[in-house]
mmCIF file with all atom_site columns, C-alpha atoms in Angstrom:
data_model
loop_
_atom_site.group_PDB
_atom_site.id
_atom_site.type_symbol
_atom_site.label_atom_id
_atom_site.label_alt_id
_atom_site.label_comp_id
_atom_site.label_asym_id
_atom_site.label_entity_id
_atom_site.label_seq_id
_atom_site.pdbx_PDB_ins_code
_atom_site.Cartn_x
_atom_site.Cartn_y
_atom_site.Cartn_z
_atom_site.occupancy
_atom_site.B_iso_or_equiv
_atom_site.pdbx_formal_charge
_atom_site.auth_seq_id
_atom_site.auth_comp_id
_atom_site.auth_asym_id
_atom_site.auth_atom_id
_atom_site.pdbx_PDB_model_num
ATOM 1   C CA . MET A 1 1   ? 84.040 100.303 52.886 1.00 0.00 ? 213 MET A CA 1
ATOM 2   C CA . THR A 1 2   ? 83.740 96.581  52.394 1.00 0.00 ? 214 THR A CA 1
ATOM 3   C CA . LEU A 1 3   ? 81.199 93.985  51.322 1.00 0.00 ? 215 LEU A CA 1
ATOM 4   C CA . ALA A 1 4   ? 81.139 90.194  51.165 1.00 0.00 ? 216 ALA A CA 1
ATOM 5   C CA . VAL A 1 5   ? 79.377 88.274  48.408 1.00 0.00 ? 217 VAL A CA 1
ATOM 6   C CA . VAL A 1 6   ? 78.369 84.727  49.316 1.00 0.00 ? 218 VAL A CA 1
ATOM 7   C CA . GLY A 1 7   ? 76.176 82.125  47.677 1.00 0.00 ? 219 GLY A CA 1
ATOM 8   C CA . THR A 1 8   ? 73.656 79.554  48.746 1.00 0.00 ? 220 THR A CA 1
ATOM 9   C CA . ASP A 1 9   ? 75.614 76.997  46.714 1.00 0.00 ? 221 ASP A CA 1
ATOM 10  C CA . THR A 1 10  ? 78.211 76.685  44.002 1.00 0.00 ? 222 THR A CA 1
ATOM 11  C CA . GLY A 1 11  ? 77.306 77.822  40.505 1.00 0.00 ? 223 GLY A CA 1
ATOM 12  C CA . VAL A 1 12  ? 74.712 80.410  41.545 1.00 0.00 ? 224 VAL A CA 1
ATOM 13  C CA . GLY A 1 13  ? 76.578 83.279  39.893 1.00 0.00 ? 225 GLY A CA 1
ATOM 14  C CA . LYS A 1 14  ? 78.552 84.914  42.719 1.00 0.00 ? 226 LYS A CA 1
ATOM 15  C CA . THR A 1 15  ? 81.388 85.810  40.392 1.00 0.00 ? 227 THR A CA 1
ATOM 16  C CA . VAL A 1 16  ? 79.195 87.486  37.774 1.00 0.00 ? 228 VAL A CA 1
ATOM 17  C CA . VAL A 1 17  ? 77.478 89.479  40.533 1.00 0.00 ? 229 VAL A CA 1
ATOM 18  C CA . THR A 1 18  ? 80.859 90.407  42.035 1.00 0.00 ? 230 THR A CA 1
ATOM 19  C CA . ALA A 1 19  ? 82.193 91.437  38.630 1.00 0.00 ? 231 ALA A CA 1
ATOM 20  C CA . GLY A 1 20  ? 79.115 93.517  37.905 1.00 0.00 ? 232 GLY A CA 1
ATOM 21  C CA . LEU A 1 21  ? 79.319 95.238  41.255 1.00 0.00 ? 233 LEU A CA 1
ATOM 22  C CA . VAL A 1 22  ? 83.031 96.058  40.943 1.00 0.00 ? 234 VAL A CA 1
ATOM 23  C CA . ALA A 1 23  ? 82.703 97.084  37.280 1.00 0.00 ? 235 ALA A CA 1
ATOM 24  C CA . HIS A 1 24  ? 79.834 99.466  38.022 1.00 0.00 ? 236 HIS A CA 1
ATOM 25  C CA . LEU A 1 25  ? 81.655 101.067 40.931 1.00 0.00 ? 237 LEU A CA 1
ATOM 26  C CA . ARG A 1 26  ? 84.885 101.486 38.975 1.00 0.00 ? 238 ARG A CA 1
ATOM 27  C CA . HIS A 1 27  ? 82.990 102.880 35.975 1.00 0.00 ? 239 HIS A CA 1
ATOM 28  C CA . SER A 1 28  ? 81.486 105.404 38.405 1.00 0.00 ? 240 SER A CA 1
ATOM 29  C CA . GLY A 1 29  ? 84.975 106.514 39.420 1.00 0.00 ? 241 GLY A CA 1
ATOM 30  C CA . ARG A 1 30  ? 85.274 104.566 42.665 1.00 0.00 ? 242 ARG A CA 1
ATOM 31  C CA . ASN A 1 31  ? 88.328 102.496 43.539 1.00 0.00 ? 243 ASN A CA 1
ATOM 32  C CA . ALA A 1 32  ? 86.613 99.120  43.988 1.00 0.00 ? 244 ALA A CA 1
ATOM 33  C CA . ARG A 1 33  ? 88.495 95.826  44.071 1.00 0.00 ? 245 ARG A CA 1
ATOM 34  C CA . ALA A 1 34  ? 87.425 92.182  44.308 1.00 0.00 ? 246 ALA A CA 1
ATOM 35  C CA . ILE A 1 35  ? 89.326 89.745  46.510 1.00 0.00 ? 247 ILE A CA 1
ATOM 36  C CA . LYS A 1 36  ? 89.102 85.959  46.188 1.00 0.00 ? 248 LYS A CA 1
ATOM 37  C CA . PRO A 1 37  ? 90.690 84.438  49.324 1.00 0.00 ? 249 PRO A CA 1
ATOM 38  C CA . ALA A 1 38  ? 90.981 80.910  47.907 1.00 0.00 ? 250 ALA A CA 1
ATOM 39  C CA . GLN A 1 39  ? 90.460 79.817  44.303 1.00 0.00 ? 251 GLN A CA 1
ATOM 40  C CA . THR A 1 40  ? 90.086 76.137  43.498 1.00 0.00 ? 252 THR A CA 1
ATOM 41  C CA . GLY A 1 41  ? 89.893 74.518  40.073 1.00 0.00 ? 253 GLY A CA 1
ATOM 42  C CA . PHE A 1 42  ? 92.660 76.920  39.043 1.00 0.00 ? 254 PHE A CA 1
ATOM 43  C CA . PRO A 1 43  ? 93.615 77.882  36.378 1.00 0.00 ? 255 PRO A CA 1
ATOM 44  C CA . ALA A 1 44  ? 90.542 76.575  34.520 1.00 0.00 ? 256 ALA A CA 1
ATOM 45  C CA . ASP A 1 45  ? 88.419 78.465  37.044 1.00 0.00 ? 257 ASP A CA 1
ATOM 46  C CA . ASP A 1 46  ? 89.721 81.924  37.837 1.00 0.00 ? 258 ASP A CA 1
ATOM 47  C CA . ASP A 1 47  ? 87.147 84.211  39.425 1.00 0.00 ? 259 ASP A CA 1
ATOM 48  C CA . ALA A 1 48  ? 89.600 87.071  39.943 1.00 0.00 ? 260 ALA A CA 1
ATOM 49  C CA . GLY A 1 49  ? 90.695 86.752  36.333 1.00 0.00 ? 261 GLY A CA 1
ATOM 50  C CA . TYR A 1 50  ? 87.078 87.002  35.217 1.00 0.00 ? 262 TYR A CA 1
ATOM 51  C CA . VAL A 1 51  ? 86.538 90.207  37.199 1.00 0.00 ? 263 VAL A CA 1
ATOM 52  C CA . GLN A 1 52  ? 89.744 91.605  35.688 1.00 0.00 ? 264 GLN A CA 1
ATOM 53  C CA . ARG A 1 53  ? 88.491 90.863  32.152 1.00 0.00 ? 265 ARG A CA 1
ATOM 54  C CA . ILE A 1 54  ? 85.080 92.408  32.744 1.00 0.00 ? 266 ILE A CA 1
ATOM 55  C CA . CYS A 1 55  ? 86.653 95.523  34.238 1.00 0.00 ? 267 CYS A CA 1
ATOM 56  C CA . GLY A 1 56  ? 89.461 95.635  31.668 1.00 0.00 ? 268 GLY A CA 1
ATOM 57  C CA . ASP A 1 57  ? 92.021 96.144  34.439 1.00 0.00 ? 269 ASP A CA 1
ATOM 58  C CA . ASP A 1 58  ? 94.244 93.666  36.273 1.00 0.00 ? 270 ASP A CA 1
ATOM 59  C CA . SER A 1 59  ? 94.083 95.807  39.408 1.00 0.00 ? 271 SER A CA 1
ATOM 60  C CA . ALA A 1 60  ? 90.312 95.222  39.679 1.00 0.00 ? 272 ALA A CA 1
ATOM 61  C CA . ALA A 1 61  ? 90.715 91.853  41.414 1.00 0.00 ? 273 ALA A CA 1
ATOM 62  C CA . THR A 1 62  ? 93.198 89.553  43.107 1.00 0.00 ? 274 THR A CA 1
ATOM 63  C CA . ARG A 1 63  ? 93.353 85.990  44.416 1.00 0.00 ? 275 ARG A CA 1
ATOM 64  C CA . LEU A 1 64  ? 95.315 84.946  47.507 1.00 0.00 ? 276 LEU A CA 1
ATOM 65  C CA . ARG A 1 65  ? 95.689 81.160  47.237 1.00 0.00 ? 277 ARG A CA 1
ATOM 66  C CA . THR A 1 66  ? 95.034 78.759  44.370 1.00 0.00 ? 278 THR A CA 1
ATOM 67  C CA . PHE A 1 67  ? 94.555 74.998  44.118 1.00 0.00 ? 279 PHE A CA 1
ATOM 68  C CA . GLU A 1 68  ? 94.113 72.869  41.025 1.00 0.00 ? 280 GLU A CA 1
ATOM 69  C CA . GLU A 1 69  ? 91.323 70.510  42.101 1.00 0.00 ? 281 GLU A CA 1
ATOM 70  C CA . PRO A 1 70  ? 87.776 71.949  41.948 1.00 0.00 ? 282 PRO A CA 1
ATOM 71  C CA . LEU A 1 71  ? 86.935 71.191  45.570 1.00 0.00 ? 283 LEU A CA 1
ATOM 72  C CA . ALA A 1 72  ? 86.300 73.080  48.780 1.00 0.00 ? 284 ALA A CA 1
ATOM 73  C CA . PRO A 1 73  ? 89.498 75.050  49.547 1.00 0.00 ? 285 PRO A CA 1
ATOM 74  C CA . ALA A 1 74  ? 90.368 73.093  52.695 1.00 0.00 ? 286 ALA A CA 1
ATOM 75  C CA . VAL A 1 75  ? 89.811 69.760  50.922 1.00 0.00 ? 287 VAL A CA 1
ATOM 76  C CA . ALA A 1 76  ? 91.875 70.831  47.909 1.00 0.00 ? 288 ALA A CA 1
ATOM 77  C CA . ALA A 1 77  ? 94.659 72.028  50.208 1.00 0.00 ? 289 ALA A CA 1
ATOM 78  C CA . ARG A 1 78  ? 94.793 68.742  52.145 1.00 0.00 ? 290 ARG A CA 1
ATOM 79  C CA . ARG A 1 79  ? 94.796 66.673  48.959 1.00 0.00 ? 291 ARG A CA 1
ATOM 80  C CA . SER A 1 80  ? 97.678 68.731  47.581 1.00 0.00 ? 292 SER A CA 1
ATOM 81  C CA . GLY A 1 81  ? 99.659 68.255  50.792 1.00 0.00 ? 293 GLY A CA 1
ATOM 82  C CA . ASP A 1 82  ? 99.510 71.968  51.465 1.00 0.00 ? 294 ASP A CA 1
ATOM 83  C CA . GLU A 1 83  ? 98.458 73.987  54.499 1.00 0.00 ? 295 GLU A CA 1
ATOM 84  C CA . LEU A 1 84  ? 95.813 76.688  54.322 1.00 0.00 ? 296 LEU A CA 1
ATOM 85  C CA . ALA A 1 85  ? 96.043 78.808  57.458 1.00 0.00 ? 297 ALA A CA 1
ATOM 86  C CA . PHE A 1 86  ? 92.977 80.783  58.473 1.00 0.00 ? 298 PHE A CA 1
ATOM 87  C CA . ASP A 1 87  ? 94.935 83.639  60.057 1.00 0.00 ? 299 ASP A CA 1
ATOM 88  C CA . SER A 1 88  ? 97.023 83.989  56.912 1.00 0.00 ? 300 SER A CA 1
ATOM 89  C CA . LEU A 1 89  ? 93.912 84.276  54.733 1.00 0.00 ? 301 LEU A CA 1
ATOM 90  C CA . LEU A 1 90  ? 92.358 86.799  57.101 1.00 0.00 ? 302 LEU A CA 1
ATOM 91  C CA . GLU A 1 91  ? 95.510 88.919  57.180 1.00 0.00 ? 303 GLU A CA 1
ATOM 92  C CA . GLY A 1 92  ? 95.851 88.640  53.396 1.00 0.00 ? 304 GLY A CA 1
ATOM 93  C CA . VAL A 1 93  ? 92.331 89.925  52.822 1.00 0.00 ? 305 VAL A CA 1
ATOM 94  C CA . GLN A 1 94  ? 92.855 92.798  55.252 1.00 0.00 ? 306 GLN A CA 1
ATOM 95  C CA . HIS A 1 95  ? 96.129 93.717  53.532 1.00 0.00 ? 307 HIS A CA 1
ATOM 96  C CA . GLU A 1 96  ? 94.517 93.743  50.078 1.00 0.00 ? 308 GLU A CA 1
ATOM 97  C CA . LEU A 1 97  ? 91.687 95.924  51.353 1.00 0.00 ? 309 LEU A CA 1
ATOM 98  C CA . GLU A 1 98  ? 94.205 98.654  52.135 1.00 0.00 ? 310 GLU A CA 1
ATOM 99  C CA . THR A 1 99  ? 94.646 99.273  48.398 1.00 0.00 ? 311 THR A CA 1
ATOM 100 C CA . ALA A 1 100 ? 90.957 99.918  47.645 1.00 0.00 ? 312 ALA A CA 1
ATOM 101 C CA . SER A 1 101 ? 88.340 102.351 48.855 1.00 0.00 ? 313 SER A CA 1
ATOM 102 C CA . ILE A 1 102 ? 85.689 99.638  48.365 1.00 0.00 ? 314 ILE A CA 1
ATOM 103 C CA . GLY A 1 103 ? 86.594 95.978  48.812 1.00 0.00 ? 315 GLY A CA 1
ATOM 104 C CA . VAL A 1 104 ? 84.372 93.121  47.668 1.00 0.00 ? 316 VAL A CA 1
ATOM 105 C CA . VAL A 1 105 ? 85.315 89.718  49.091 1.00 0.00 ? 317 VAL A CA 1
ATOM 106 C CA . GLU A 1 106 ? 83.876 86.752  47.195 1.00 0.00 ? 318 GLU A CA 1
ATOM 107 C CA . GLY A 1 107 ? 83.251 83.477  48.963 1.00 0.00 ? 319 GLY A CA 1
ATOM 108 C CA . ALA A 1 108 ? 83.525 79.948  47.565 1.00 0.00 ? 320 ALA A CA 1
ATOM 109 C CA . GLY A 1 109 ? 80.417 77.810  47.234 1.00 0.00 ? 321 GLY A CA 1
ATOM 110 C CA . GLY A 1 110 ? 78.087 78.237  50.205 1.00 0.00 ? 322 GLY A CA 1
ATOM 111 C CA . VAL A 1 111 ? 78.846 79.693  53.627 1.00 0.00 ? 323 VAL A CA 1
ATOM 112 C CA . ARG A 1 112 ? 79.479 76.308  55.277 1.00 0.00 ? 324 ARG A CA 1
ATOM 113 C CA . VAL A 1 113 ? 82.170 75.302  52.763 1.00 0.00 ? 325 VAL A CA 1
ATOM 114 C CA . PRO A 1 114 ? 85.414 74.237  54.509 1.00 0.00 ? 326 PRO A CA 1
ATOM 115 C CA . LEU A 1 115 ? 87.909 77.035  53.958 1.00 0.00 ? 327 LEU A CA 1
ATOM 116 C CA . SER A 1 116 ? 91.081 76.470  55.985 1.00 0.00 ? 328 SER A CA 1
ATOM 117 C CA . THR A 1 117 ? 93.031 73.529  57.373 1.00 0.00 ? 329 THR A CA 1
ATOM 118 C CA . ASP A 1 118 ? 94.826 75.291  60.240 1.00 0.00 ? 330 ASP A CA 1
ATOM 119 C CA . PRO A 1 119 ? 92.619 75.518  62.187 1.00 0.00 ? 331 PRO A CA 1
ATOM 120 C CA . PRO A 1 120 ? 89.599 74.045  60.369 1.00 0.00 ? 332 PRO A CA 1
ATOM 121 C CA . ARG A 1 121 ? 87.369 76.986  59.509 1.00 0.00 ? 333 ARG A CA 1
ATOM 122 C CA . GLU A 1 122 ? 84.591 77.690  57.001 1.00 0.00 ? 334 GLU A CA 1
ATOM 123 C CA . ILE A 1 123 ? 83.681 80.549  54.662 1.00 0.00 ? 335 ILE A CA 1
ATOM 124 C CA . ILE A 1 124 ? 81.265 81.863  57.265 1.00 0.00 ? 336 ILE A CA 1
ATOM 125 C CA . ASP A 1 125 ? 84.096 82.120  59.804 1.00 0.00 ? 337 ASP A CA 1
ATOM 126 C CA . LEU A 1 126 ? 86.032 84.427  57.498 1.00 0.00 ? 338 LEU A CA 1
ATOM 127 C CA . VAL A 1 127 ? 82.998 86.616  56.799 1.00 0.00 ? 339 VAL A CA 1
ATOM 128 C CA . ALA A 1 128 ? 82.210 86.836  60.521 1.00 0.00 ? 340 ALA A CA 1
ATOM 129 C CA . ALA A 1 129 ? 85.822 87.666  61.400 1.00 0.00 ? 341 ALA A CA 1
ATOM 130 C CA . LEU A 1 130 ? 85.880 90.449  58.817 1.00 0.00 ? 342 LEU A CA 1
ATOM 131 C CA . GLU A 1 131 ? 82.537 91.781  60.109 1.00 0.00 ? 343 GLU A CA 1
ATOM 132 C CA . PHE A 1 132 ? 81.424 92.722  56.595 1.00 0.00 ? 344 PHE A CA 1
ATOM 133 C CA . PRO A 1 133 ? 77.855 93.403  55.515 1.00 0.00 ? 345 PRO A CA 1
ATOM 134 C CA . THR A 1 134 ? 77.041 90.475  53.257 1.00 0.00 ? 346 THR A CA 1
ATOM 135 C CA . LEU A 1 135 ? 75.070 90.013  50.049 1.00 0.00 ? 347 LEU A CA 1
ATOM 136 C CA . ILE A 1 136 ? 73.600 86.588  49.275 1.00 0.00 ? 348 ILE A CA 1
ATOM 137 C CA . VAL A 1 137 ? 73.363 85.275  45.720 1.00 0.00 ? 349 VAL A CA 1
ATOM 138 C CA . SER A 1 138 ? 70.730 82.596  45.182 1.00 0.00 ? 350 SER A CA 1
ATOM 139 C CA . ARG A 1 139 ? 68.854 80.670  42.493 1.00 0.00 ? 351 ARG A CA 1
ATOM 140 C CA . PRO A 1 140 ? 65.371 81.780  41.458 1.00 0.00 ? 352 PRO A CA 1
ATOM 141 C CA . GLY A 1 141 ? 63.581 78.428  41.277 1.00 0.00 ? 353 GLY A CA 1
ATOM 142 C CA . LEU A 1 142 ? 62.311 75.557  43.366 1.00 0.00 ? 354 LEU A CA 1
ATOM 143 C CA . GLY A 1 143 ? 64.458 74.825  46.439 1.00 0.00 ? 355 GLY A CA 1
ATOM 144 C CA . THR A 1 144 ? 65.761 78.329  46.913 1.00 0.00 ? 356 THR A CA 1
ATOM 145 C CA . LEU A 1 145 ? 63.499 79.077  49.889 1.00 0.00 ? 357 LEU A CA 1
ATOM 146 C CA . ASN A 1 146 ? 65.245 76.433  51.983 1.00 0.00 ? 358 ASN A CA 1
ATOM 147 C CA . HIS A 1 147 ? 68.782 77.203  50.787 1.00 0.00 ? 359 HIS A CA 1
ATOM 148 C CA . THR A 1 148 ? 68.390 80.943  51.185 1.00 0.00 ? 360 THR A CA 1
ATOM 149 C CA . THR A 1 149 ? 66.677 81.011  54.565 1.00 0.00 ? 361 THR A CA 1
ATOM 150 C CA . LEU A 1 150 ? 69.266 78.627  56.004 1.00 0.00 ? 362 LEU A CA 1
ATOM 151 C CA . THR A 1 151 ? 72.058 80.877  54.697 1.00 0.00 ? 363 THR A CA 1
ATOM 152 C CA . VAL A 1 152 ? 70.462 83.990  56.186 1.00 0.00 ? 364 VAL A CA 1
ATOM 153 C CA . GLU A 1 153 ? 69.922 82.186  59.497 1.00 0.00 ? 365 GLU A CA 1
ATOM 154 C CA . ALA A 1 154 ? 73.541 80.989  59.625 1.00 0.00 ? 366 ALA A CA 1
ATOM 155 C CA . LEU A 1 155 ? 74.905 84.481  58.940 1.00 0.00 ? 367 LEU A CA 1
ATOM 156 C CA . ARG A 1 156 ? 72.671 86.194  61.474 1.00 0.00 ? 368 ARG A CA 1
ATOM 157 C CA . ALA A 1 157 ? 73.571 83.608  64.108 1.00 0.00 ? 369 ALA A CA 1
ATOM 158 C CA . ARG A 1 158 ? 77.146 84.892  63.709 1.00 0.00 ? 370 ARG A CA 1
ATOM 159 C CA . ASP A 1 159 ? 76.012 88.544  63.870 1.00 0.00 ? 371 ASP A CA 1
ATOM 160 C CA . VAL A 1 160 ? 76.820 89.110  60.206 1.00 0.00 ? 372 VAL A CA 1
ATOM 161 C CA . PRO A 1 161 ? 74.682 91.931  58.734 1.00 0.00 ? 373 PRO A CA 1
ATOM 162 C CA . VAL A 1 162 ? 72.708 90.644  55.745 1.00 0.00 ? 374 VAL A CA 1
ATOM 163 C CA . VAL A 1 163 ? 72.423 93.326  53.062 1.00 0.00 ? 375 VAL A CA 1
ATOM 164 C CA . GLY A 1 164 ? 69.879 91.381  51.054 1.00 0.00 ? 376 GLY A CA 1
ATOM 165 C CA . VAL A 1 165 ? 69.345 88.569  48.590 1.00 0.00 ? 377 VAL A CA 1
ATOM 166 C CA . VAL A 1 166 ? 69.650 88.631  44.805 1.00 0.00 ? 378 VAL A CA 1
ATOM 167 C CA . LEU A 1 167 ? 67.945 85.917  42.782 1.00 0.00 ? 379 LEU A CA 1
ATOM 168 C CA . ASN A 1 168 ? 70.331 85.533  39.874 1.00 0.00 ? 380 ASN A CA 1
ATOM 169 C CA . ARG A 1 169 ? 69.370 84.527  36.323 1.00 0.00 ? 381 ARG A CA 1
ATOM 170 C CA . TYR A 1 170 ? 65.736 85.344  37.017 1.00 0.00 ? 382 TYR A CA 1
ATOM 171 C CA . PRO A 1 171 ? 63.745 84.645  33.813 1.00 0.00 ? 383 PRO A CA 1
ATOM 172 C CA . SER A 1 172 ? 62.017 87.545  32.067 1.00 0.00 ? 384 SER A CA 1
ATOM 173 C CA . GLN A 1 173 ? 58.931 85.346  31.923 1.00 0.00 ? 385 GLN A CA 1
ATOM 174 C CA . PRO A 1 174 ? 58.918 83.093  35.017 1.00 0.00 ? 386 PRO A CA 1
ATOM 175 C CA . ARG A 1 175 ? 57.987 79.589  33.987 1.00 0.00 ? 387 ARG A CA 1
ATOM 176 C CA . SER A 1 176 ? 56.944 78.166  37.317 1.00 0.00 ? 388 SER A CA 1
ATOM 177 C CA . VAL A 1 177 ? 54.826 79.143  40.303 1.00 0.00 ? 389 VAL A CA 1
ATOM 178 C CA . ALA A 1 178 ? 57.968 78.869  42.460 1.00 0.00 ? 390 ALA A CA 1
ATOM 179 C CA . GLU A 1 179 ? 59.816 81.444  40.351 1.00 0.00 ? 391 GLU A CA 1
ATOM 180 C CA . ARG A 1 180 ? 56.843 83.816  40.434 1.00 0.00 ? 392 ARG A CA 1
ATOM 181 C CA . THR A 1 181 ? 56.308 83.598  44.188 1.00 0.00 ? 393 THR A CA 1
ATOM 182 C CA . ASN A 1 182 ? 59.855 83.184  45.539 1.00 0.00 ? 394 ASN A CA 1
ATOM 183 C CA . PRO A 1 183 ? 60.882 86.882  45.633 1.00 0.00 ? 395 PRO A CA 1
ATOM 184 C CA . ALA A 1 184 ? 57.984 87.954  47.845 1.00 0.00 ? 396 ALA A CA 1
ATOM 185 C CA . GLU A 1 185 ? 58.137 84.792  49.933 1.00 0.00 ? 397 GLU A CA 1
ATOM 186 C CA . LEU A 1 186 ? 61.853 85.252  50.605 1.00 0.00 ? 398 LEU A CA 1
ATOM 187 C CA . GLU A 1 187 ? 61.304 88.842  51.695 1.00 0.00 ? 399 GLU A CA 1
ATOM 188 C CA . ARG A 1 188 ? 58.702 87.578  54.152 1.00 0.00 ? 400 ARG A CA 1
ATOM 189 C CA . LEU A 1 189 ? 60.842 84.702  55.443 1.00 0.00 ? 401 LEU A CA 1
ATOM 190 C CA . CYS A 1 190 ? 64.174 86.536  55.597 1.00 0.00 ? 402 CYS A CA 1
ATOM 191 C CA . ALA A 1 191 ? 62.998 90.041  56.500 1.00 0.00 ? 403 ALA A CA 1
ATOM 192 C CA . CYS A 1 192 ? 65.520 91.609  54.126 1.00 0.00 ? 404 CYS A CA 1
ATOM 193 C CA . PRO A 1 193 ? 65.447 93.131  50.636 1.00 0.00 ? 405 PRO A CA 1
ATOM 194 C CA . VAL A 1 194 ? 65.196 90.662  47.744 1.00 0.00 ? 406 VAL A CA 1
ATOM 195 C CA . ARG A 1 195 ? 65.946 91.651  44.156 1.00 0.00 ? 407 ARG A CA 1
ATOM 196 C CA . THR A 1 196 ? 65.849 89.713  40.892 1.00 0.00 ? 408 THR A CA 1
ATOM 197 C CA . LEU A 1 197 ? 68.698 89.848  38.396 1.00 0.00 ? 409 LEU A CA 1
ATOM 198 C CA . PRO A 1 198 ? 68.179 88.901  34.739 1.00 0.00 ? 410 PRO A CA 1
ATOM 199 C CA . GLU A 1 199 ? 70.346 86.425  32.909 1.00 0.00 ? 411 GLU A CA 1
ATOM 200 C CA . VAL A 1 200 ? 72.998 88.278  30.927 1.00 0.00 ? 412 VAL A CA 1
ATOM 201 C CA . SER A 1 201 ? 75.826 87.384  28.604 1.00 0.00 ? 413 SER A CA 1
ATOM 202 C CA . SER A 1 202 ? 78.589 86.717  31.112 1.00 0.00 ? 414 SER A CA 1
ATOM 203 C CA . GLU A 1 203 ? 81.315 87.745  28.656 1.00 0.00 ? 415 GLU A CA 1
ATOM 204 C CA . ALA A 1 204 ? 79.743 91.076  27.707 1.00 0.00 ? 416 ALA A CA 1
ATOM 205 C CA . PRO A 1 205 ? 81.264 93.728  30.007 1.00 0.00 ? 417 PRO A CA 1
ATOM 206 C CA . GLU A 1 206 ? 78.467 96.263  29.482 1.00 0.00 ? 418 GLU A CA 1
ATOM 207 C CA . SER A 1 207 ? 75.753 93.709  30.294 1.00 0.00 ? 419 SER A CA 1
ATOM 208 C CA . VAL A 1 208 ? 77.569 92.543  33.418 1.00 0.00 ? 420 VAL A CA 1
ATOM 209 C CA . ARG A 1 209 ? 78.151 96.138  34.514 1.00 0.00 ? 421 ARG A CA 1
ATOM 210 C CA . GLU A 1 210 ? 74.443 96.898  34.034 1.00 0.00 ? 422 GLU A CA 1
ATOM 211 C CA . LEU A 1 211 ? 73.687 93.918  36.268 1.00 0.00 ? 423 LEU A CA 1
ATOM 212 C CA . GLY A 1 212 ? 75.958 95.522  38.837 1.00 0.00 ? 424 GLY A CA 1
ATOM 213 C CA . THR A 1 213 ? 73.863 98.676  38.724 1.00 0.00 ? 425 THR A CA 1
ATOM 214 C CA . ARG A 1 214 ? 70.950 96.801  40.274 1.00 0.00 ? 426 ARG A CA 1
ATOM 215 C CA . VAL A 1 215 ? 73.200 95.279  42.916 1.00 0.00 ? 427 VAL A CA 1
ATOM 216 C CA . VAL A 1 216 ? 74.628 98.677  43.839 1.00 0.00 ? 428 VAL A CA 1
ATOM 217 C CA . GLU A 1 217 ? 71.104 100.100 44.156 1.00 0.00 ? 429 GLU A CA 1
ATOM 218 C CA . LEU A 1 218 ? 70.203 97.350  46.620 1.00 0.00 ? 430 LEU A CA 1
ATOM 219 C CA . CYS A 1 219 ? 73.390 97.928  48.623 1.00 0.00 ? 431 CYS A CA 1
ATOM 220 C CA . VAL A 1 220 ? 72.825 101.685 48.735 1.00 0.00 ? 432 VAL A CA 1
ATOM 221 C CA . ASP A 1 221 ? 69.199 101.229 49.812 1.00 0.00 ? 433 ASP A CA 1
ATOM 222 C CA . ALA A 1 222 ? 70.356 98.882  52.577 1.00 0.00 ? 434 ALA A CA 1
ATOM 223 C CA . GLY A 1 223 ? 73.032 101.326 53.743 1.00 0.00 ? 435 GLY A CA 1
ATOM 224 C CA . ALA A 1 224 ? 75.912 99.010  52.869 1.00 0.00 ? 436 ALA A CA 1
ATOM 225 C CA . LEU A 1 225 ? 77.310 101.397 50.246 1.00 0.00 ? 437 LEU A CA 1
ATOM 226 C CA . SER A 1 226 ? 77.185 105.157 49.921 1.00 0.00 ? 438 SER A CA 1
ATOM 227 C CA . ALA A 1 227 ? 75.586 106.718 46.878 1.00 0.00 ? 439 ALA A CA 1
ATOM 228 C CA . GLY A 1 228 ? 78.444 109.177 46.248 1.00 0.00 ? 440 GLY A CA 1
ATOM 229 C CA . ARG A 1 229 ? 81.620 108.768 44.268 1.00 0.00 ? 441 ARG A CA 1
#
């Protein structure tokens, strides 16, 4: 059983959502594992390391390739004089999935971010090749209608099943009309489930795991995950 987590942009909270999802599943007794195909900005940014800390277990997540500059993976690879082969990433993800009953593959930035150099491919190409149901993480405020609908459209054009959308860091008291109306409007525009996730302390494992509870509920309702152990 596998799932991809992608974002409408960088900094929307994909890693916190991924960590919450994996932490909840592991706490429930399920062998879930996060996989980061390409990590840039490393070691200052380490998404797999964050998931490991939240779960309290190094086996909870892994990264395949790392690059120091905080850029799109393909750009960082070219600037470092390295090659980032698409087939190698795809095979690496598939190999890592063999060690988990539930695999969660986290993207980088948005779905059109350049991923590999040989041949030139994007995050969306990897998700489509893996044929995973995909969860979209988005911002709650002004601008998210455009970013989110374009992401859903791009995924569906590649026959990628869209599990739903989570609006991350949704305020307990929405401050703007956009924040108040976006959840219902996105459900209408995207024809998929939309859930709001509160802002939590990203370094508090219990809070992040509780966030994951809501994500798991959405995935179960959408048929992307089973409800059992």
